[in-house]
Amino acid sequence: KETLDKGLEKTKDSFFSKLGRAVVGKSTVDEEVLDELENVLISSDVGVETTVKIIRQIEERVARDKYVGTDELDRILREEIATLLSANNSIDVPEDFGLPANKKPYVIMVVGVNGVGKTTTIGKLAAQFHKRGLKVVLGAGDTFRAAAVDQLKLWGERVGVPVISHGMNTDPSAVAFDAVKKGVDMDADVVIIDTAGRLHTKVNLMNELTKIKRVMQKVTPDAPHEVLLVLDGSTGQNAFIQATEFTKATEVSALAITKLDGTAKGGVVIGISDQFKIPVKYIGVGEKIDDLQTFNKIEFVDSFFK
Ligand code: GDP
């Protein structure tokens, strides 16, 4: 929780200083304050659609209650944001990750563009699963980048888990097949498979991901159990664009939003979760292994409004 507080500090400070300026000298939430609030939300990268939704909710309250003081704005915003996050994050990931017992190995296919923190997220996840006594296998399916494969191998050595990798530019679906196979053979709990993060044409991306899925299903018919899209929270609107592209290319079931510690644009978590109706499962709030946290909507809102 402390890490989370610290990780969201920049977003929070920026948000509340802007909000403070927006209501200065005002005692009631009037149209002018709402306009300013709209700007504040948009500049925190909550996204236009979600901002409009939040503003509308507050407008309704103002209309209903006749008088809403600016001193109540914090509380009202907090309630609205909590409601939004609750609607789209029906699963609360328990701290022990709570993997379903009937899906073993639990296969996670990780997607996202280069540079968002995909490899690091896989490494951190592997370390945390391993620490909880779970058997992990990694698949270096980003066969287009030597650096990605090397980095994943390094994580494997550091954590002490096997990494399946083939040569450069080989078919990533073969890596996925072997990784899932290895997971089954060694009775692993989790298999995490990296994929190439080139945002090439939509059709190529779709074909590639579809093929990886199809091939791993030859080993485990219901794999992947999770398609985890990694987004860099500090890229604001780019994260929205990437989410749009990837959700078109494949069925994304969970999100990891990284680098929230380095940005004032943490509102992106609220907007993306609302707009795409995909649960945020993990957030990255720093470089250390434990800085990748399971997303808890209540704690998130708490850290934000503390
Ligand atoms: P990939 O290209 O998507 O595989 O990205 P990498 O995993 O190589 O990560 C790119 C950089 O982002 C690395 O320097 C990571 O240490 C850094 N990074 C990843 N997640 C976080 C995070 O939550 N916070 C911070 N501050 N840095 C992160």
PDB file of N, CA and C in Angstrom, residues 176-245:
ATOM      1  N   ALA A 176       5.584 -21.010 -28.120  1.00  0.00           N
ATOM      2  CA  ALA A 176       4.398 -21.133 -27.262  1.00  0.00           C
ATOM      3  C   ALA A 176       4.046 -22.602 -27.047  1.00  0.00           C
ATOM      4  N   PHE A 177       4.101 -23.360 -28.126  1.00  0.00           N
ATOM      5  CA  PHE A 177       3.807 -24.799 -28.048  1.00  0.00           C
ATOM      6  C   PHE A 177       4.750 -25.470 -27.055  1.00  0.00           C
ATOM      7  N   ASP A 178       6.043 -25.235 -27.240  1.00  0.00           N
ATOM      8  CA  ASP A 178       7.042 -25.879 -26.380  1.00  0.00           C
ATOM      9  C   ASP A 178       6.922 -25.433 -24.925  1.00  0.00           C
ATOM     10  N   ALA A 179       6.599 -24.179 -24.729  1.00  0.00           N
ATOM     11  CA  ALA A 179       6.492 -23.664 -23.359  1.00  0.00           C
ATOM     12  C   ALA A 179       5.302 -24.313 -22.635  1.00  0.00           C
ATOM     13  N   VAL A 180       4.179 -24.409 -23.325  1.00  0.00           N
ATOM     14  CA  VAL A 180       3.003 -25.014 -22.697  1.00  0.00           C
ATOM     15  C   VAL A 180       3.260 -26.510 -22.457  1.00  0.00           C
ATOM     16  N   LYS A 181       3.910 -27.125 -23.426  1.00  0.00           N
ATOM     17  CA  LYS A 181       4.262 -28.542 -23.309  1.00  0.00           C
ATOM     18  C   LYS A 181       5.170 -28.753 -22.089  1.00  0.00           C
ATOM     19  N   LYS A 182       6.165 -27.909 -21.965  1.00  0.00           N
ATOM     20  CA  LYS A 182       7.090 -27.992 -20.833  1.00  0.00           C
ATOM     21  C   LYS A 182       6.310 -27.825 -19.518  1.00  0.00           C
ATOM     22  N   GLY A 183       5.367 -26.881 -19.531  1.00  0.00           N
ATOM     23  CA  GLY A 183       4.548 -26.638 -18.345  1.00  0.00           C
ATOM     24  C   GLY A 183       3.751 -27.868 -17.940  1.00  0.00           C
ATOM     25  N   VAL A 184       3.187 -28.541 -18.950  1.00  0.00           N
ATOM     26  CA  VAL A 184       2.406 -29.750 -18.670  1.00  0.00           C
ATOM     27  C   VAL A 184       3.332 -30.844 -18.149  1.00  0.00           C
ATOM     28  N   ASP A 185       4.460 -31.031 -18.829  1.00  0.00           N
ATOM     29  CA  ASP A 185       5.403 -32.099 -18.465  1.00  0.00           C
ATOM     30  C   ASP A 185       5.936 -31.946 -17.044  1.00  0.00           C
ATOM     31  N   MET A 186       6.218 -30.709 -16.658  1.00  0.00           N
ATOM     32  CA  MET A 186       6.794 -30.547 -15.322  1.00  0.00           C
ATOM     33  C   MET A 186       5.747 -30.180 -14.271  1.00  0.00           C
ATOM     34  N   ASP A 187       4.468 -30.333 -14.662  1.00  0.00           N
ATOM     35  CA  ASP A 187       3.374 -30.090 -13.729  1.00  0.00           C
ATOM     36  C   ASP A 187       3.436 -28.667 -13.161  1.00  0.00           C
ATOM     37  N   ALA A 188       3.701 -27.726 -14.058  1.00  0.00           N
ATOM     38  CA  ALA A 188       3.839 -26.326 -13.633  1.00  0.00           C
ATOM     39  C   ALA A 188       2.477 -25.732 -13.288  1.00  0.00           C
ATOM     40  N   ASP A 189       2.494 -24.682 -12.496  1.00  0.00           N
ATOM     41  CA  ASP A 189       1.262 -23.971 -12.154  1.00  0.00           C
ATOM     42  C   ASP A 189       0.950 -22.886 -13.175  1.00  0.00           C
ATOM     43  N   VAL A 190       1.991 -22.238 -13.657  1.00  0.00           N
ATOM     44  CA  VAL A 190       1.800 -21.103 -14.562  1.00  0.00           C
ATOM     45  C   VAL A 190       2.781 -21.152 -15.730  1.00  0.00           C
ATOM     46  N   VAL A 191       2.282 -20.857 -16.916  1.00  0.00           N
ATOM     47  CA  VAL A 191       3.155 -20.658 -18.077  1.00  0.00           C
ATOM     48  C   VAL A 191       2.897 -19.251 -18.591  1.00  0.00           C
ATOM     49  N   ILE A 192       3.962 -18.466 -18.696  1.00  0.00           N
ATOM     50  CA  ILE A 192       3.782 -17.087 -19.174  1.00  0.00           C
ATOM     51  C   ILE A 192       4.527 -16.930 -20.499  1.00  0.00           C
ATOM     52  N   ILE A 193       3.796 -16.530 -21.521  1.00  0.00           N
ATOM     53  CA  ILE A 193       4.383 -16.464 -22.856  1.00  0.00           C
ATOM     54  C   ILE A 193       4.431 -15.035 -23.378  1.00  0.00           C
ATOM     55  N   ASP A 194       5.630 -14.624 -23.716  1.00  0.00           N
ATOM     56  CA  ASP A 194       5.844 -13.309 -24.307  1.00  0.00           C
ATOM     57  C   ASP A 194       5.497 -13.381 -25.795  1.00  0.00           C
ATOM     58  N   THR A 195       5.090 -12.276 -26.361  1.00  0.00           N
ATOM     59  CA  THR A 195       4.821 -12.242 -27.803  1.00  0.00           C
ATOM     60  C   THR A 195       5.476 -11.003 -28.396  1.00  0.00           C
ATOM     61  N   ALA A 196       5.589 -10.986 -29.727  1.00  0.00           N
ATOM     62  CA  ALA A 196       6.244  -9.852 -30.378  1.00  0.00           C
ATOM     63  C   ALA A 196       5.397  -8.602 -30.226  1.00  0.00           C
ATOM     64  N   GLY A 197       6.055  -7.482 -30.013  1.00  0.00           N
ATOM     65  CA  GLY A 197       5.303  -6.260 -29.781  1.00  0.00           C
ATOM     66  C   GLY A 197       5.377  -5.266 -30.906  1.00  0.00           C
ATOM     67  N   ARG A 198       5.527  -5.772 -32.093  1.00  0.00           N
ATOM     68  CA  ARG A 198       5.567  -4.826 -33.208  1.00  0.00           C
ATOM     69  C   ARG A 198       4.140  -4.443 -33.550  1.00  0.00           C
ATOM     70  N   LEU A 199       3.907  -3.145 -33.633  1.00  0.00           N
ATOM     71  CA  LEU A 199       2.567  -2.743 -34.069  1.00  0.00           C
ATOM     72  C   LEU A 199       2.598  -2.658 -35.577  1.00  0.00           C
ATOM     73  N   HIS A 200       2.692  -3.814 -36.208  1.00  0.00           N
ATOM     74  CA  HIS A 200       2.665  -3.844 -37.667  1.00  0.00           C
ATOM     75  C   HIS A 200       1.205  -3.741 -38.093  1.00  0.00           C
ATOM     76  N   THR A 201       0.887  -4.219 -39.250  1.00  0.00           N
ATOM     77  CA  THR A 201      -0.501  -4.046 -39.668  1.00  0.00           C
ATOM     78  C   THR A 201      -1.406  -4.877 -38.768  1.00  0.00           C
ATOM     79  N   LYS A 202      -2.621  -4.380 -38.653  1.00  0.00           N
ATOM     80  CA  LYS A 202      -3.593  -5.001 -37.775  1.00  0.00           C
ATOM     81  C   LYS A 202      -3.809  -6.464 -38.137  1.00  0.00           C
ATOM     82  N   VAL A 203      -3.847  -6.726 -39.452  1.00  0.00           N
ATOM     83  CA  VAL A 203      -4.111  -8.083 -39.921  1.00  0.00           C
ATOM     84  C   VAL A 203      -2.975  -9.017 -39.516  1.00  0.00           C
ATOM     85  N   ASN A 204      -1.731  -8.541 -39.672  1.00  0.00           N
ATOM     86  CA  ASN A 204      -0.591  -9.355 -39.271  1.00  0.00           C
ATOM     87  C   ASN A 204      -0.609  -9.668 -37.792  1.00  0.00           C
ATOM     88  N   LEU A 205      -0.887  -8.634 -37.023  1.00  0.00           N
ATOM     89  CA  LEU A 205      -0.928  -8.798 -35.569  1.00  0.00           C
ATOM     90  C   LEU A 205      -1.979  -9.845 -35.202  1.00  0.00           C
ATOM     91  N   MET A 206      -3.129  -9.708 -35.831  1.00  0.00           N
ATOM     92  CA  MET A 206      -4.226 -10.624 -35.544  1.00  0.00           C
ATOM     93  C   MET A 206      -3.853 -12.052 -35.938  1.00  0.00           C
ATOM     94  N   ASN A 207      -3.270 -12.189 -37.126  1.00  0.00           N
ATOM     95  CA  ASN A 207      -2.888 -13.520 -37.595  1.00  0.00           C
ATOM     96  C   ASN A 207      -1.859 -14.161 -36.681  1.00  0.00           C
ATOM     97  N   GLU A 208      -0.902 -13.334 -36.277  1.00  0.00           N
ATOM     98  CA  GLU A 208       0.171 -13.855 -35.447  1.00  0.00           C
ATOM     99  C   GLU A 208      -0.369 -14.356 -34.101  1.00  0.00           C
ATOM    100  N   LEU A 209      -1.196 -13.526 -33.475  1.00  0.00           N
ATOM    101  CA  LEU A 209      -1.717 -13.895 -32.152  1.00  0.00           C
ATOM    102  C   LEU A 209      -2.674 -15.086 -32.251  1.00  0.00           C
ATOM    103  N   THR A 210      -3.454 -15.093 -33.326  1.00  0.00           N
ATOM    104  CA  THR A 210      -4.386 -16.205 -33.520  1.00  0.00           C
ATOM    105  C   THR A 210      -3.634 -17.512 -33.689  1.00  0.00           C
ATOM    106  N   LYS A 211      -2.529 -17.440 -34.436  1.00  0.00           N
ATOM    107  CA  LYS A 211      -1.755 -18.653 -34.680  1.00  0.00           C
ATOM    108  C   LYS A 211      -1.110 -19.156 -33.375  1.00  0.00           C
ATOM    109  N   ILE A 212      -0.561 -18.237 -32.616  1.00  0.00           N
ATOM    110  CA  ILE A 212       0.058 -18.637 -31.342  1.00  0.00           C
ATOM    111  C   ILE A 212      -0.967 -19.366 -30.472  1.00  0.00           C
ATOM    112  N   LYS A 213      -2.172 -18.789 -30.424  1.00  0.00           N
ATOM    113  CA  LYS A 213      -3.238 -19.412 -29.620  1.00  0.00           C
ATOM    114  C   LYS A 213      -3.558 -20.805 -30.141  1.00  0.00           C
ATOM    115  N   ARG A 214      -3.745 -20.870 -31.450  1.00  0.00           N
ATOM    116  CA  ARG A 214      -4.162 -22.139 -32.056  1.00  0.00           C
ATOM    117  C   ARG A 214      -3.134 -23.237 -31.799  1.00  0.00           C
ATOM    118  N   VAL A 215      -1.877 -22.859 -31.894  1.00  0.00           N
ATOM    119  CA  VAL A 215      -0.838 -23.868 -31.740  1.00  0.00           C
ATOM    120  C   VAL A 215      -0.717 -24.322 -30.283  1.00  0.00           C
ATOM    121  N   MET A 216      -0.837 -23.394 -29.355  1.00  0.00           N
ATOM    122  CA  MET A 216      -0.732 -23.831 -27.948  1.00  0.00           C
ATOM    123  C   MET A 216      -1.946 -24.670 -27.540  1.00  0.00           C
ATOM    124  N   GLN A 217      -3.050 -24.467 -28.260  1.00  0.00           N
ATOM    125  CA  GLN A 217      -4.254 -25.240 -27.953  1.00  0.00           C
ATOM    126  C   GLN A 217      -4.121 -26.713 -28.345  1.00  0.00           C
ATOM    127  N   LYS A 218      -3.101 -26.998 -29.136  1.00  0.00           N
ATOM    128  CA  LYS A 218      -2.839 -28.410 -29.451  1.00  0.00           C
ATOM    129  C   LYS A 218      -2.346 -29.139 -28.214  1.00  0.00           C
ATOM    130  N   VAL A 219      -1.781 -28.382 -27.288  1.00  0.00           N
ATOM    131  CA  VAL A 219      -1.313 -28.993 -26.037  1.00  0.00           C
ATOM    132  C   VAL A 219      -2.409 -28.900 -24.979  1.00  0.00           C
ATOM    133  N   THR A 220      -2.950 -27.698 -24.821  1.00  0.00           N
ATOM    134  CA  THR A 220      -3.977 -27.460 -23.812  1.00  0.00           C
ATOM    135  C   THR A 220      -5.137 -26.736 -24.489  1.00  0.00           C
ATOM    136  N   PRO A 221      -6.231 -27.452 -24.741  1.00  0.00           N
ATOM    137  CA  PRO A 221      -7.309 -26.900 -25.574  1.00  0.00           C
ATOM    138  C   PRO A 221      -7.908 -25.579 -25.080  1.00  0.00           C
ATOM    139  N   ASP A 222      -7.909 -25.345 -23.764  1.00  0.00           N
ATOM    140  CA  ASP A 222      -8.536 -24.096 -23.321  1.00  0.00           C
ATOM    141  C   ASP A 222      -7.524 -22.966 -23.074  1.00  0.00           C
ATOM    142  N   ALA A 223      -6.277 -23.179 -23.489  1.00  0.00           N
ATOM    143  CA  ALA A 223      -5.272 -22.120 -23.362  1.00  0.00           C
ATOM    144  C   ALA A 223      -5.437 -21.106 -24.504  1.00  0.00           C
ATOM    145  N   PRO A 224      -5.045 -19.869 -24.346  1.00  0.00           N
ATOM    146  CA  PRO A 224      -4.544 -19.277 -23.112  1.00  0.00           C
ATOM    147  C   PRO A 224      -5.697 -18.955 -22.160  1.00  0.00           C
ATOM    148  N   HIS A 225      -5.457 -19.103 -20.881  1.00  0.00           N
ATOM    149  CA  HIS A 225      -6.502 -18.794 -19.913  1.00  0.00           C
ATOM    150  C   HIS A 225      -6.602 -17.306 -19.670  1.00  0.00           C
ATOM    151  N   GLU A 226      -5.534 -16.633 -20.035  1.00  0.00           N
ATOM    152  CA  GLU A 226      -5.534 -15.187 -19.851  1.00  0.00           C
ATOM    153  C   GLU A 226      -4.719 -14.549 -20.967  1.00  0.00           C
ATOM    154  N   VAL A 227      -5.273 -13.499 -21.561  1.00  0.00           N
ATOM    155  CA  VAL A 227      -4.492 -12.690 -22.492  1.00  0.00           C
ATOM    156  C   VAL A 227      -4.294 -11.349 -21.807  1.00  0.00           C
ATOM    157  N   LEU A 228      -3.064 -11.121 -21.410  1.00  0.00           N
ATOM    158  CA  LEU A 228      -2.747  -9.941 -20.603  1.00  0.00           C
ATOM    159  C   LEU A 228      -2.129  -8.869 -21.498  1.00  0.00           C
ATOM    160  N   LEU A 229      -2.835  -7.756 -21.624  1.00  0.00           N
ATOM    161  CA  LEU A 229      -2.293  -6.639 -22.421  1.00  0.00           C
ATOM    162  C   LEU A 229      -1.541  -5.681 -21.500  1.00  0.00           C
ATOM    163  N   VAL A 230      -0.267  -5.460 -21.829  1.00  0.00           N
ATOM    164  CA  VAL A 230       0.533  -4.535 -21.028  1.00  0.00           C
ATOM    165  C   VAL A 230       0.526  -3.156 -21.689  1.00  0.00           C
ATOM    166  N   LEU A 231       0.186  -2.150 -20.915  1.00  0.00           N
ATOM    167  CA  LEU A 231       0.147  -0.776 -21.415  1.00  0.00           C
ATOM    168  C   LEU A 231       1.039   0.095 -20.539  1.00  0.00           C
ATOM    169  N   ASP A 232       1.698   1.054 -21.162  1.00  0.00           N
ATOM    170  CA  ASP A 232       2.539   1.987 -20.418  1.00  0.00           C
ATOM    171  C   ASP A 232       1.660   3.160 -19.985  1.00  0.00           C
ATOM    172  N   GLY A 233       1.406   3.242 -18.685  1.00  0.00           N
ATOM    173  CA  GLY A 233       0.497   4.261 -18.161  1.00  0.00           C
ATOM    174  C   GLY A 233       0.982   5.677 -18.373  1.00  0.00           C
ATOM    175  N   SER A 234       2.277   5.824 -18.635  1.00  0.00           N
ATOM    176  CA  SER A 234       2.793   7.186 -18.784  1.00  0.00           C
ATOM    177  C   SER A 234       2.600   7.713 -20.198  1.00  0.00           C
ATOM    178  N   THR A 235       2.071   6.887 -21.090  1.00  0.00           N
ATOM    179  CA  THR A 235       1.906   7.346 -22.467  1.00  0.00           C
ATOM    180  C   THR A 235       0.509   7.885 -22.742  1.00  0.00           C
ATOM    181  N   GLY A 236      -0.316   7.932 -21.713  1.00  0.00           N
ATOM    182  CA  GLY A 236      -1.619   8.581 -21.847  1.00  0.00           C
ATOM    183  C   GLY A 236      -2.428   8.087 -23.022  1.00  0.00           C
ATOM    184  N   GLN A 237      -2.672   8.980 -23.967  1.00  0.00           N
ATOM    185  CA  GLN A 237      -3.566   8.650 -25.072  1.00  0.00           C
ATOM    186  C   GLN A 237      -3.061   7.498 -25.931  1.00  0.00           C
ATOM    187  N   ASN A 238      -1.730   7.330 -26.003  1.00  0.00           N
ATOM    188  CA  ASN A 238      -1.200   6.193 -26.754  1.00  0.00           C
ATOM    189  C   ASN A 238      -1.659   4.864 -26.175  1.00  0.00           C
ATOM    190  N   ALA A 239      -1.786   4.831 -24.880  1.00  0.00           N
ATOM    191  CA  ALA A 239      -2.248   3.604 -24.223  1.00  0.00           C
ATOM    192  C   ALA A 239      -3.674   3.282 -24.682  1.00  0.00           C
ATOM    193  N   PHE A 240      -4.496   4.323 -24.844  1.00  0.00           N
ATOM    194  CA  PHE A 240      -5.870   4.115 -25.339  1.00  0.00           C
ATOM    195  C   PHE A 240      -5.835   3.555 -26.766  1.00  0.00           C
ATOM    196  N   ILE A 241      -4.956   4.122 -27.583  1.00  0.00           N
ATOM    197  CA  ILE A 241      -4.869   3.679 -28.983  1.00  0.00           C
ATOM    198  C   ILE A 241      -4.422   2.219 -29.047  1.00  0.00           C
ATOM    199  N   GLN A 242      -3.415   1.888 -28.231  1.00  0.00           N
ATOM    200  CA  GLN A 242      -2.918   0.503 -28.223  1.00  0.00           C
ATOM    201  C   GLN A 242      -3.994  -0.460 -27.731  1.00  0.00           C
ATOM    202  N   ALA A 243      -4.735  -0.037 -26.733  1.00  0.00           N
ATOM    203  CA  ALA A 243      -5.811  -0.902 -26.223  1.00  0.00           C
ATOM    204  C   ALA A 243      -6.831  -1.148 -27.332  1.00  0.00           C
ATOM    205  N   THR A 244      -7.126  -0.110 -28.109  1.00  0.00           N
ATOM    206  CA  THR A 244      -8.070  -0.258 -29.226  1.00  0.00           C
ATOM    207  C   THR A 244      -7.540  -1.268 -30.241  1.00  0.00           C
ATOM    208  N   GLU A 245      -6.270  -1.125 -30.607  1.00  0.00           N
ATOM    209  CA  GLU A 245      -5.675  -2.016 -31.615  1.00  0.00           C
ATOM    210  C   GLU A 245      -5.655  -3.471 -31.141  1.00  0.00           C
TER     211      GLU A 245
END
